[in-house]
Short mmCIF file of C-alpha atoms and ligand atoms in Angstrom, two decimals:
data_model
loop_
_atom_site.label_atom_id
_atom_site.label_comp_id
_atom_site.label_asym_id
_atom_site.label_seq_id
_atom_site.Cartn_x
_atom_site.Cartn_y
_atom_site.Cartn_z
CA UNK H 986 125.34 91.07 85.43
CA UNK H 987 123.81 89.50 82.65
CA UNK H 988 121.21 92.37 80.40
CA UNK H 989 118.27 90.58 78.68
CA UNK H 990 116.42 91.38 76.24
CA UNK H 991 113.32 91.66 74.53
CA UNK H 992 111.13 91.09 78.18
CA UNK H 993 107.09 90.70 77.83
CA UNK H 994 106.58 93.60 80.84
CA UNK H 995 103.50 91.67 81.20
CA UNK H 996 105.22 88.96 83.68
CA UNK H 997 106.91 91.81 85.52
CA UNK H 998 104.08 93.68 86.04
CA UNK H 999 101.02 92.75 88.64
CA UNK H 1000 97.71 93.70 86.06
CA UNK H 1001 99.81 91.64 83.87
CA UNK H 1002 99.22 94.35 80.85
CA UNK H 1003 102.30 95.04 78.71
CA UNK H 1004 104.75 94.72 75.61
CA UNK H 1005 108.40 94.08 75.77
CA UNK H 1006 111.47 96.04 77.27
CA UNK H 1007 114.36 96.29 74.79
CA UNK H 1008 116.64 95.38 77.87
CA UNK H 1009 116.31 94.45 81.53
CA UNK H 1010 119.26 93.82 84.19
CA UNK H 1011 119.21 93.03 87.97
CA UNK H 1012 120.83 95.11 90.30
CA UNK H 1013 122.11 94.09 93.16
CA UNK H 1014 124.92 96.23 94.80
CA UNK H 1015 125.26 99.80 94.29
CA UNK H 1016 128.08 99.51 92.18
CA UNK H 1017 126.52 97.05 89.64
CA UNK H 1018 124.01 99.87 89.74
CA UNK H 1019 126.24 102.86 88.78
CA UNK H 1020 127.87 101.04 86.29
CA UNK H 1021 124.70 100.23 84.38
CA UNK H 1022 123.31 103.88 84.57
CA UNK H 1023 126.35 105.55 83.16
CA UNK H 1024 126.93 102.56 80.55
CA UNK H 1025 123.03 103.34 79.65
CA UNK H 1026 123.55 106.94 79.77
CA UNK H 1027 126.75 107.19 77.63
CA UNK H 1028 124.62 105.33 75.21
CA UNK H 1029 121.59 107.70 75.39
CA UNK H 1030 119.73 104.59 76.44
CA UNK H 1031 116.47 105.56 78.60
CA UNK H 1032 116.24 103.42 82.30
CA UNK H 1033 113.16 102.74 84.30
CA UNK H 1034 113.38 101.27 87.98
CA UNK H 1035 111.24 98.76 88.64
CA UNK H 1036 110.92 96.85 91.88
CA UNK H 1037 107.56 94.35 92.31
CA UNK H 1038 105.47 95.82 89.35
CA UNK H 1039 102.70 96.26 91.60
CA UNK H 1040 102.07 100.09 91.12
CA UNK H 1041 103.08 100.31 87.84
CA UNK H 1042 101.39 99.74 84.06
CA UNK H 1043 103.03 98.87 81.26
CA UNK H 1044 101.61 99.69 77.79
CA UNK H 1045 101.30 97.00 74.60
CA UNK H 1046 104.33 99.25 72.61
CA UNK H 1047 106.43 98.08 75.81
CA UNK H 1048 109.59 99.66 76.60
CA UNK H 1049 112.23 101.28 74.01
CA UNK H 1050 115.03 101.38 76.38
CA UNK H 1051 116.44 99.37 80.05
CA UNK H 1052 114.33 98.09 82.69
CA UNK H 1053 116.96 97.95 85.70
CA UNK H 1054 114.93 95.76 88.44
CA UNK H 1055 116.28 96.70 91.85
CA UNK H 1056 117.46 93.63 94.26
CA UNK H 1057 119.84 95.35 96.49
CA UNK H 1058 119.52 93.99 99.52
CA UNK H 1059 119.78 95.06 103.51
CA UNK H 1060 119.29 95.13 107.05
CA UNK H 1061 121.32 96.37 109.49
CA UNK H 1062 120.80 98.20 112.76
CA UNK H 1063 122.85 101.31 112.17
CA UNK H 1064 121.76 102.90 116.20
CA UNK H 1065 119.79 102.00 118.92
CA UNK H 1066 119.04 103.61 122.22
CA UNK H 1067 116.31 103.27 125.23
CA UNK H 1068 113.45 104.15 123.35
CA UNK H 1069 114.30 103.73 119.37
CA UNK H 1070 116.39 101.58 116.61
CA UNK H 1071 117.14 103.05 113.45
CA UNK H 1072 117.82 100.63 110.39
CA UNK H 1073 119.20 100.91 107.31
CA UNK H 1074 116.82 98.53 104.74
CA UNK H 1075 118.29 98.04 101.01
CA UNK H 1076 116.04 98.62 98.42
CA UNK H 1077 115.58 95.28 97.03
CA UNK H 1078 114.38 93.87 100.04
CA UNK H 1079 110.90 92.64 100.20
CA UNK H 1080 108.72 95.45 101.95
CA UNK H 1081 106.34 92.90 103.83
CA UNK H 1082 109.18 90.75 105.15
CA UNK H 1083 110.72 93.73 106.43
CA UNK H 1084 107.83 94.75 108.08
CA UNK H 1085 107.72 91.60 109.35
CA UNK H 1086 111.64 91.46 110.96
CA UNK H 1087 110.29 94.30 112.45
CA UNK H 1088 107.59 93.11 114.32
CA UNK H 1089 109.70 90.15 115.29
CA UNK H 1090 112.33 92.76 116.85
CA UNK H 1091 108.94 93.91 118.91
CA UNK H 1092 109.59 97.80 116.62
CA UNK H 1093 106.91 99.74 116.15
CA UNK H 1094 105.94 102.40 113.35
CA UNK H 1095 105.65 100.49 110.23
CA UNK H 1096 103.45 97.27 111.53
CA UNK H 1097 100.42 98.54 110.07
CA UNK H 1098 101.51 98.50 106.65
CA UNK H 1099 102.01 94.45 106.64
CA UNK H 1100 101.58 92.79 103.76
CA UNK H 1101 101.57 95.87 101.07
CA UNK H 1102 102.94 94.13 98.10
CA UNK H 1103 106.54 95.29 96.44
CA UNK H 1104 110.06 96.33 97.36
CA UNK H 1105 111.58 98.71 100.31
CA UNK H 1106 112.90 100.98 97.55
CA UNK H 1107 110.34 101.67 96.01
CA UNK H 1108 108.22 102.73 99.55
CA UNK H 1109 108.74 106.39 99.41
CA UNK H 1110 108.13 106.54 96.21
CA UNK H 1111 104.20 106.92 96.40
CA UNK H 1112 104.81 107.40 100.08
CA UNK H 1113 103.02 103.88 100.79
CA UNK H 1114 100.62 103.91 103.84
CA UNK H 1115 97.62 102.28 105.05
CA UNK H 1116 95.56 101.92 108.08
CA UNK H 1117 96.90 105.09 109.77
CA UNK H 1118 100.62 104.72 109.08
CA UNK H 1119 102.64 106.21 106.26
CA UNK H 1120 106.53 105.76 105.42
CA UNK H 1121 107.22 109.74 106.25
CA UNK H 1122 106.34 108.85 109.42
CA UNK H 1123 109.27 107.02 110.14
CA UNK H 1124 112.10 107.79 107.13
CA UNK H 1125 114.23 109.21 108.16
CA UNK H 1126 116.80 109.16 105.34
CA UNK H 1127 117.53 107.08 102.26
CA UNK H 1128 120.30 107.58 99.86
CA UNK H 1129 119.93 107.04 96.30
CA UNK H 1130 121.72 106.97 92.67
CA UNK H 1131 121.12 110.98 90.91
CA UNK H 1132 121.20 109.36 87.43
CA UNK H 1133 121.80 112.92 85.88
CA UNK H 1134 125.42 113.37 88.30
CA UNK H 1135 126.21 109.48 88.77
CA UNK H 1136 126.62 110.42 92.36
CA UNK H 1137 125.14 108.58 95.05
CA UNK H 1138 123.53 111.24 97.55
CA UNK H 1139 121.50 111.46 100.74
CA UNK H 1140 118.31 112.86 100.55
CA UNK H 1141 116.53 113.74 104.13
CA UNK H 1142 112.72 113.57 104.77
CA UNK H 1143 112.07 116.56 104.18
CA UNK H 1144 113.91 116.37 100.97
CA UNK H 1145 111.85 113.88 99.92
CA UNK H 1146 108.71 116.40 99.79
CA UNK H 1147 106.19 113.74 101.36
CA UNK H 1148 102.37 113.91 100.94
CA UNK H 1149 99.59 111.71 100.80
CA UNK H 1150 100.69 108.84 98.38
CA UNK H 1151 103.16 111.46 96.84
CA UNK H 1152 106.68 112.56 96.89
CA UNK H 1153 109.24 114.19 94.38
CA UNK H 1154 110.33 110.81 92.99
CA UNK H 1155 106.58 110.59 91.62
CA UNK H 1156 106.32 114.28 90.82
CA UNK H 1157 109.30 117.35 90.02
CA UNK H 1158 111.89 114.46 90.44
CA UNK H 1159 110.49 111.62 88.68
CA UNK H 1160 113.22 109.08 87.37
CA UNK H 1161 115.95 111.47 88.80
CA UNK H 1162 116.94 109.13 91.50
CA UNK H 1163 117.12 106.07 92.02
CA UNK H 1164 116.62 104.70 95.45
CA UNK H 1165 119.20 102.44 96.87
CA UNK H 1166 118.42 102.25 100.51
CA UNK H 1167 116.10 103.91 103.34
CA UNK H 1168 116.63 104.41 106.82
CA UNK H 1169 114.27 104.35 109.43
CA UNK H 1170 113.45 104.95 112.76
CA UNK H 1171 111.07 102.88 114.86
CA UNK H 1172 110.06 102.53 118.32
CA UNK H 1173 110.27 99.75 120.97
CA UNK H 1174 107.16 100.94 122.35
CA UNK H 1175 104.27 99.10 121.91
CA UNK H 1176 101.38 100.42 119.13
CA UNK H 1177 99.54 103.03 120.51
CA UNK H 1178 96.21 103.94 120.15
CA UNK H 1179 94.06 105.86 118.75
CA UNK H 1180 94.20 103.32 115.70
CA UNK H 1181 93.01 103.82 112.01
CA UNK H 1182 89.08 103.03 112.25
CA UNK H 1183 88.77 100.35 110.42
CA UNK H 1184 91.43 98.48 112.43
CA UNK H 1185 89.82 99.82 115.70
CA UNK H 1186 86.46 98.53 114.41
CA UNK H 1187 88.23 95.10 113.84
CA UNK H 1188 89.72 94.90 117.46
CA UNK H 1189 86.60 95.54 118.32
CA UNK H 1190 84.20 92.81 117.14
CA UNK H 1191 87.37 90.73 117.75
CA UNK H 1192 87.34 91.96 121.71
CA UNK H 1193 90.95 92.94 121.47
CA UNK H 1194 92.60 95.10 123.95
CA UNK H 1195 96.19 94.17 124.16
CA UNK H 1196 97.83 96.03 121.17
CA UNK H 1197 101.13 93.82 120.18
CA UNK H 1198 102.80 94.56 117.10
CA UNK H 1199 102.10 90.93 116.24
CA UNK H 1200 98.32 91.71 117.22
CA UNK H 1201 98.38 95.07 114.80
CA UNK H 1202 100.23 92.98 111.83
CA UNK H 1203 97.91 89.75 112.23
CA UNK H 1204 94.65 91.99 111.96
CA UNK H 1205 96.27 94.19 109.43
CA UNK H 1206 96.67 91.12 107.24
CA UNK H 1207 93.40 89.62 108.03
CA UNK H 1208 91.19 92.65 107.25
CA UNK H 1209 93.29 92.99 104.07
CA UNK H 1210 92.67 89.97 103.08
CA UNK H 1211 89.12 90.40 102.89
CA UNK H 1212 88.74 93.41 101.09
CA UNK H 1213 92.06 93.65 98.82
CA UNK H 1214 92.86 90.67 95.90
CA UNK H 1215 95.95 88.67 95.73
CA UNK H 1216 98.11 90.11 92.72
CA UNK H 1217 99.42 86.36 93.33
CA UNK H 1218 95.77 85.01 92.12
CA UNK H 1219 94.19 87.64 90.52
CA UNK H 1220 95.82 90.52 88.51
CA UNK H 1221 95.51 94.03 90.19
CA UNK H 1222 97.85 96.74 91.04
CA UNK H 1223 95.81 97.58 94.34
CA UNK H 1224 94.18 100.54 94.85
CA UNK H 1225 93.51 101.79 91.01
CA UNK H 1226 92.59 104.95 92.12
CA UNK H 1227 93.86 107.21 94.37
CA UNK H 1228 91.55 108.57 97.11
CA UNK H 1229 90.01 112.45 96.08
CA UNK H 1230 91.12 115.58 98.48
CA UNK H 1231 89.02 118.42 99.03
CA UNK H 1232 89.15 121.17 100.90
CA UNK H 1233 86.47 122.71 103.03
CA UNK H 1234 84.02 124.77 100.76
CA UNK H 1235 84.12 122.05 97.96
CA UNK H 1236 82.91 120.07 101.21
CA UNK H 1237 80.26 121.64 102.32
CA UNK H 1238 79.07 121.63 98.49
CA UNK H 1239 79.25 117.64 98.83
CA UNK H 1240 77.40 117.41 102.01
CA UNK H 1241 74.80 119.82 100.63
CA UNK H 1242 74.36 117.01 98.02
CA UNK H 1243 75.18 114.22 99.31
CA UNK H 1244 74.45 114.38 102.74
CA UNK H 1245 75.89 110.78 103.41
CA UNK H 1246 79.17 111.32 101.89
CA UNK H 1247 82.40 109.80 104.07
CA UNK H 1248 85.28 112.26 104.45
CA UNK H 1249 88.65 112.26 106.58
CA UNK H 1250 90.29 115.36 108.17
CA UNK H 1251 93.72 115.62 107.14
CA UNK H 1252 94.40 118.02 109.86
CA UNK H 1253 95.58 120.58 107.08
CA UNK H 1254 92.18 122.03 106.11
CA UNK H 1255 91.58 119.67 103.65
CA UNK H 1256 89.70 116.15 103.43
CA UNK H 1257 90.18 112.73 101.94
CA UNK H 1258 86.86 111.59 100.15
CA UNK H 1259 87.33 107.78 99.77
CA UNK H 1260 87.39 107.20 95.91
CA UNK H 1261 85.91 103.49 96.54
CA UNK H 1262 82.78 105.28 98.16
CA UNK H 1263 81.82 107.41 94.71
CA UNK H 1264 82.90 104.87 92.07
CA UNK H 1265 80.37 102.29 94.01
CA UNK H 1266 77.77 105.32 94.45
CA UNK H 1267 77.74 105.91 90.39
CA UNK H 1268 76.66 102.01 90.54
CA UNK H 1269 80.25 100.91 89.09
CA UNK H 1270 80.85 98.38 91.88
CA UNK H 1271 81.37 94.77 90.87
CA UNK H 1272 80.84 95.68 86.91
CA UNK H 1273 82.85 94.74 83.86
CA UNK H 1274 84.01 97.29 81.90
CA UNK H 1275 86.43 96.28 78.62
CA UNK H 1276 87.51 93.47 80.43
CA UNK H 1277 88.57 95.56 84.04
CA UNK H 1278 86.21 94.76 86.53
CA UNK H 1279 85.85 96.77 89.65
CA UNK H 1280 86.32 94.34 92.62
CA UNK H 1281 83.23 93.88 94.37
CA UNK H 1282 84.21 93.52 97.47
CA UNK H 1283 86.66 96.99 97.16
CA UNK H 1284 85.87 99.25 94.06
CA UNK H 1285 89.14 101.15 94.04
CA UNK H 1286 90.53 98.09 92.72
CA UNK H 1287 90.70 97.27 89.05
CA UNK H 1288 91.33 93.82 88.36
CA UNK H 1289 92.29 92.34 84.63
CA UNK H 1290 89.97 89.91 83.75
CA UNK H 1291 90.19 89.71 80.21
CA UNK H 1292 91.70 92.90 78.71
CA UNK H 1293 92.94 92.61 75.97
CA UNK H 1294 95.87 95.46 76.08
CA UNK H 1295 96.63 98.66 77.44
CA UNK H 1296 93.69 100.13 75.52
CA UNK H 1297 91.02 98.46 77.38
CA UNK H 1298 92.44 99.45 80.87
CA UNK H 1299 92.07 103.14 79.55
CA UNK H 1300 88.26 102.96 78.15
CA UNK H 1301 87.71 101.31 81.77
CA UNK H 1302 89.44 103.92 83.42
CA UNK H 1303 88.17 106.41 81.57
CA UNK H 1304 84.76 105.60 81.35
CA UNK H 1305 84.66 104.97 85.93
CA UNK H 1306 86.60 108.22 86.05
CA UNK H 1307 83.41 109.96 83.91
CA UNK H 1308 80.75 108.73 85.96
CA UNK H 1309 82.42 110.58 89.00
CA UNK H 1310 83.43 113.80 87.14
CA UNK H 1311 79.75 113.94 86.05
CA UNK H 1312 78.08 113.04 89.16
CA UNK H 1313 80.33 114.51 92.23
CA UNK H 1314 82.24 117.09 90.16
CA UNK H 1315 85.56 115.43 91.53
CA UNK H 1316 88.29 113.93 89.50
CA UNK H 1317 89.90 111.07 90.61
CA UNK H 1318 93.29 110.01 89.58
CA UNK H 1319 95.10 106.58 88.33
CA UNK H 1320 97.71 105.54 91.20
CA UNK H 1321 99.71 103.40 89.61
CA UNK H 1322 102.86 105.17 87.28
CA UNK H 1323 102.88 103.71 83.65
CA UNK H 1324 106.11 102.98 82.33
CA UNK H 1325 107.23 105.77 80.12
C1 FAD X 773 96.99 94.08 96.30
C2 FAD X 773 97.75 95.37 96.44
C3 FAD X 773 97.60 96.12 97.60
C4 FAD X 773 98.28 97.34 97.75
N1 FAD X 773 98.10 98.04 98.91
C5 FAD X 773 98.74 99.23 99.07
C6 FAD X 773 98.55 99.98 100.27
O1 FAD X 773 97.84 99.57 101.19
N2 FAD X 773 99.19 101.17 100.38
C7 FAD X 773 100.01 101.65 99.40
O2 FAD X 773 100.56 102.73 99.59
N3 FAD X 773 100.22 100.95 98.26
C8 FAD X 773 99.60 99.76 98.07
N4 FAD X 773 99.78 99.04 96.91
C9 FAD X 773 100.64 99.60 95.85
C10 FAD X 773 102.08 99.04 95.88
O3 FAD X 773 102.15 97.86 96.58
C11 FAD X 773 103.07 100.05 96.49
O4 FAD X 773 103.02 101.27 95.80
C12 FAD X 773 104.51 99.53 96.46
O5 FAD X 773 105.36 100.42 97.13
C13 FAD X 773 105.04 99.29 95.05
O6 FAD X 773 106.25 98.60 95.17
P1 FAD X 773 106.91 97.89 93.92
O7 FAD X 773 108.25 97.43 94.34
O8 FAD X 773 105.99 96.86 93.36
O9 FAD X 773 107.05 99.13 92.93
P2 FAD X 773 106.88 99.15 91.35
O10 FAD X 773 105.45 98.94 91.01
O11 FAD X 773 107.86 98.26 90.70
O12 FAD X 773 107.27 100.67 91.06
C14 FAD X 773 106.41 101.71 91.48
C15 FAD X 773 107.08 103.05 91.15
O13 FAD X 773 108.23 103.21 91.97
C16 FAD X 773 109.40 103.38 91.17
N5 FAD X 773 110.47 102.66 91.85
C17 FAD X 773 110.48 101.36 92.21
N6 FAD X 773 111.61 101.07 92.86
C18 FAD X 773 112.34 102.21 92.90
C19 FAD X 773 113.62 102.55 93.42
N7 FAD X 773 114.39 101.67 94.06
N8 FAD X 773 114.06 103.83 93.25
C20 FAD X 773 113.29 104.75 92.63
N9 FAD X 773 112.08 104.48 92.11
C21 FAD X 773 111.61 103.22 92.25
C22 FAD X 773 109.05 102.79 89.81
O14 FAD X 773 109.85 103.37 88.81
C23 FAD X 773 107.59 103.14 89.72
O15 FAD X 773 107.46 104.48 89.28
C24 FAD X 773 99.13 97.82 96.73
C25 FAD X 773 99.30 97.04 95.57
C26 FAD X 773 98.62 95.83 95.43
C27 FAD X 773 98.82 95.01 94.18
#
């Protein structure tokens, strides 16, 4: 394991943004990892995981400490009956070509999140979903490095504390563990219906009516593709912001003002107001602000034009998340975590 150092976080990072680490190692068993946390640790050294960089922000003063990039890898069927397959998926591992073994092994549950950018390990961590599926849907398990015991431990779903893109290692757990694989179980069914509207409104106009995983994943990718920027091509981090909850009288407030406004049940008594739909009703759509612009054809996406650090990303964010607070009374939030 060889520890470099002094790394611009800007080429690890997908908005590009981002001073140096003091030290960064790849991982890639789970012994190379525990070694490297304790011999950090017994040095008072501070660690951040990072897997693809693409829901993360790094800021110009960099990072004082070790940036441990996760490349364990995995895939193994660990049971399988009539109706199921559980597999055990390492956390270094690509997330879209895992996805995409499991569409090839005809499994269903995670198809609709093809071609979200980053690593399996870091999946839970925001609780990734899109178009209908999320990964508590199907985790069953994942075990993971507690960097304040050195032990490796299993943590159930439920132990996880799932909800919409949230879970404890983003919130009362945050850079306690450090995820080294996840299990999950998928079906050998085929993709059910009802689907995510969006992807119902594409089988539509597309007069499909056979639902194959391939089918979900290929119009998954295709409708992402039009709406959502390569971090290849153009530097984003995705979805900037994340979408606003509200719950039912701070709804009927909305629709008393704006009786247009899109909402989602969550089936909890609360409702997902799409943060894309009131940053393009304030008119901040397509515009430049301190060298961010807000993607035109998506505007919960931030890309980096021509900022010039970490400061500009915050006097755009800042100034798009004003415009809501003033007009909607709603505060949206930043998705991505900034290295700290
Ligand atoms: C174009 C684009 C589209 C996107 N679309 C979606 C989408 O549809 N749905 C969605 O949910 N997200 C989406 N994202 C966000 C992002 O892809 C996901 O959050 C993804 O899971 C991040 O993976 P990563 O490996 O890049 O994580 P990183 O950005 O490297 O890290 C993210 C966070 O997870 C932590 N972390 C990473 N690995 C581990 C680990 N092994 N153990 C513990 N903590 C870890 C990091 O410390 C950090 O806090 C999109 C991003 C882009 C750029």
């Amino acid at each position: 394991m060889e520890i470099h150092t002094n790394i611009p976080l800007k080429n690890y990072t997908t908005m590009r943004l981002g001073g140096p680490a003091r030290f960064m190692v790849d991982v890639h068993t789970s012994d190379e990892l525990k070694a490297v946390v304790a011999n950090a640790r017994s040095k008072n050294i501070p660690l951040f995981v990072l897997g693809g960089g693409s829901n993360v922000i790094a800021r110009d003063e960099g990072y004082n400490g070790l940036i441990i990039r996760m490349r364990i890898p995995g895939f193994e069927v660990v049971s399988d009956d009539a109706s199921s397959t559980t597999l055990k998926i390492g956390g270094g591992e690509d997330w879209d070509a895992t996805v995409k073994r499991t569409v090839d092994l005809r499994l269903s549950g995670i198809e609709a999140m093809s071609a979200i950018p980053g690593t399996v390990g870091a999946s839970p961590v925001q609780n990734i979903g899109a178009y209908g599926q999320e990964i508590a849907d199907t985790l069953q398990s994942l075990e993971a490095l507690d960097v304040t015991t050195g032990q490796i431990v299993t943590l159930s779903n439920q132990d996880c504390g799932f909800s919409y893109r949230h879970s404890i290692f983003r919130g009362d757990a945050k850079g306690r563990y450090i995820i080294i694989n996840i299990t999950l179980k998928l079906w050998k069914s085929l993709p059910q219906p009802p689907f995510y509207d969006s992807l119902q409104s594409y089988f539509d106009t597309h007069n499909i009516s056979i639902f194959t995983h391939q089918i979900v994943r290929d119009s998954v990718i295709a409708i992402r593709a039009e709406k959502l920027p390569d971090p290849r091509d153009v530097a984003n981090t995705g979805s900037f912001f994340k979408n606003a909850i509200v719950d039912n009288w701070r709804l009927d407030e909305l629709r008393q003002q704006h009786p247009d406004i899109k909402t989602y049940d969550m089936g909890d008594g609360t409702f997902k107001v799409p943060s894309g739909w009131l940053i393009e009703k304030v008119g901040a759509k397509g515009r430049l602000y301190h060298g961010m612009r807000v993607y035109d054809k998506n505007a919960l996406v931030l890309i980096n034009e021509s900022a010039t650090g970490y400061a500009d990303l915050a006097a755009a964010r800042d100034e798009i998340v004003g415009k809501v607070r003033d007009t909607f009374r709603i505060l949206i939030e930043q998705e991505p975590l900034e290295i700290e």
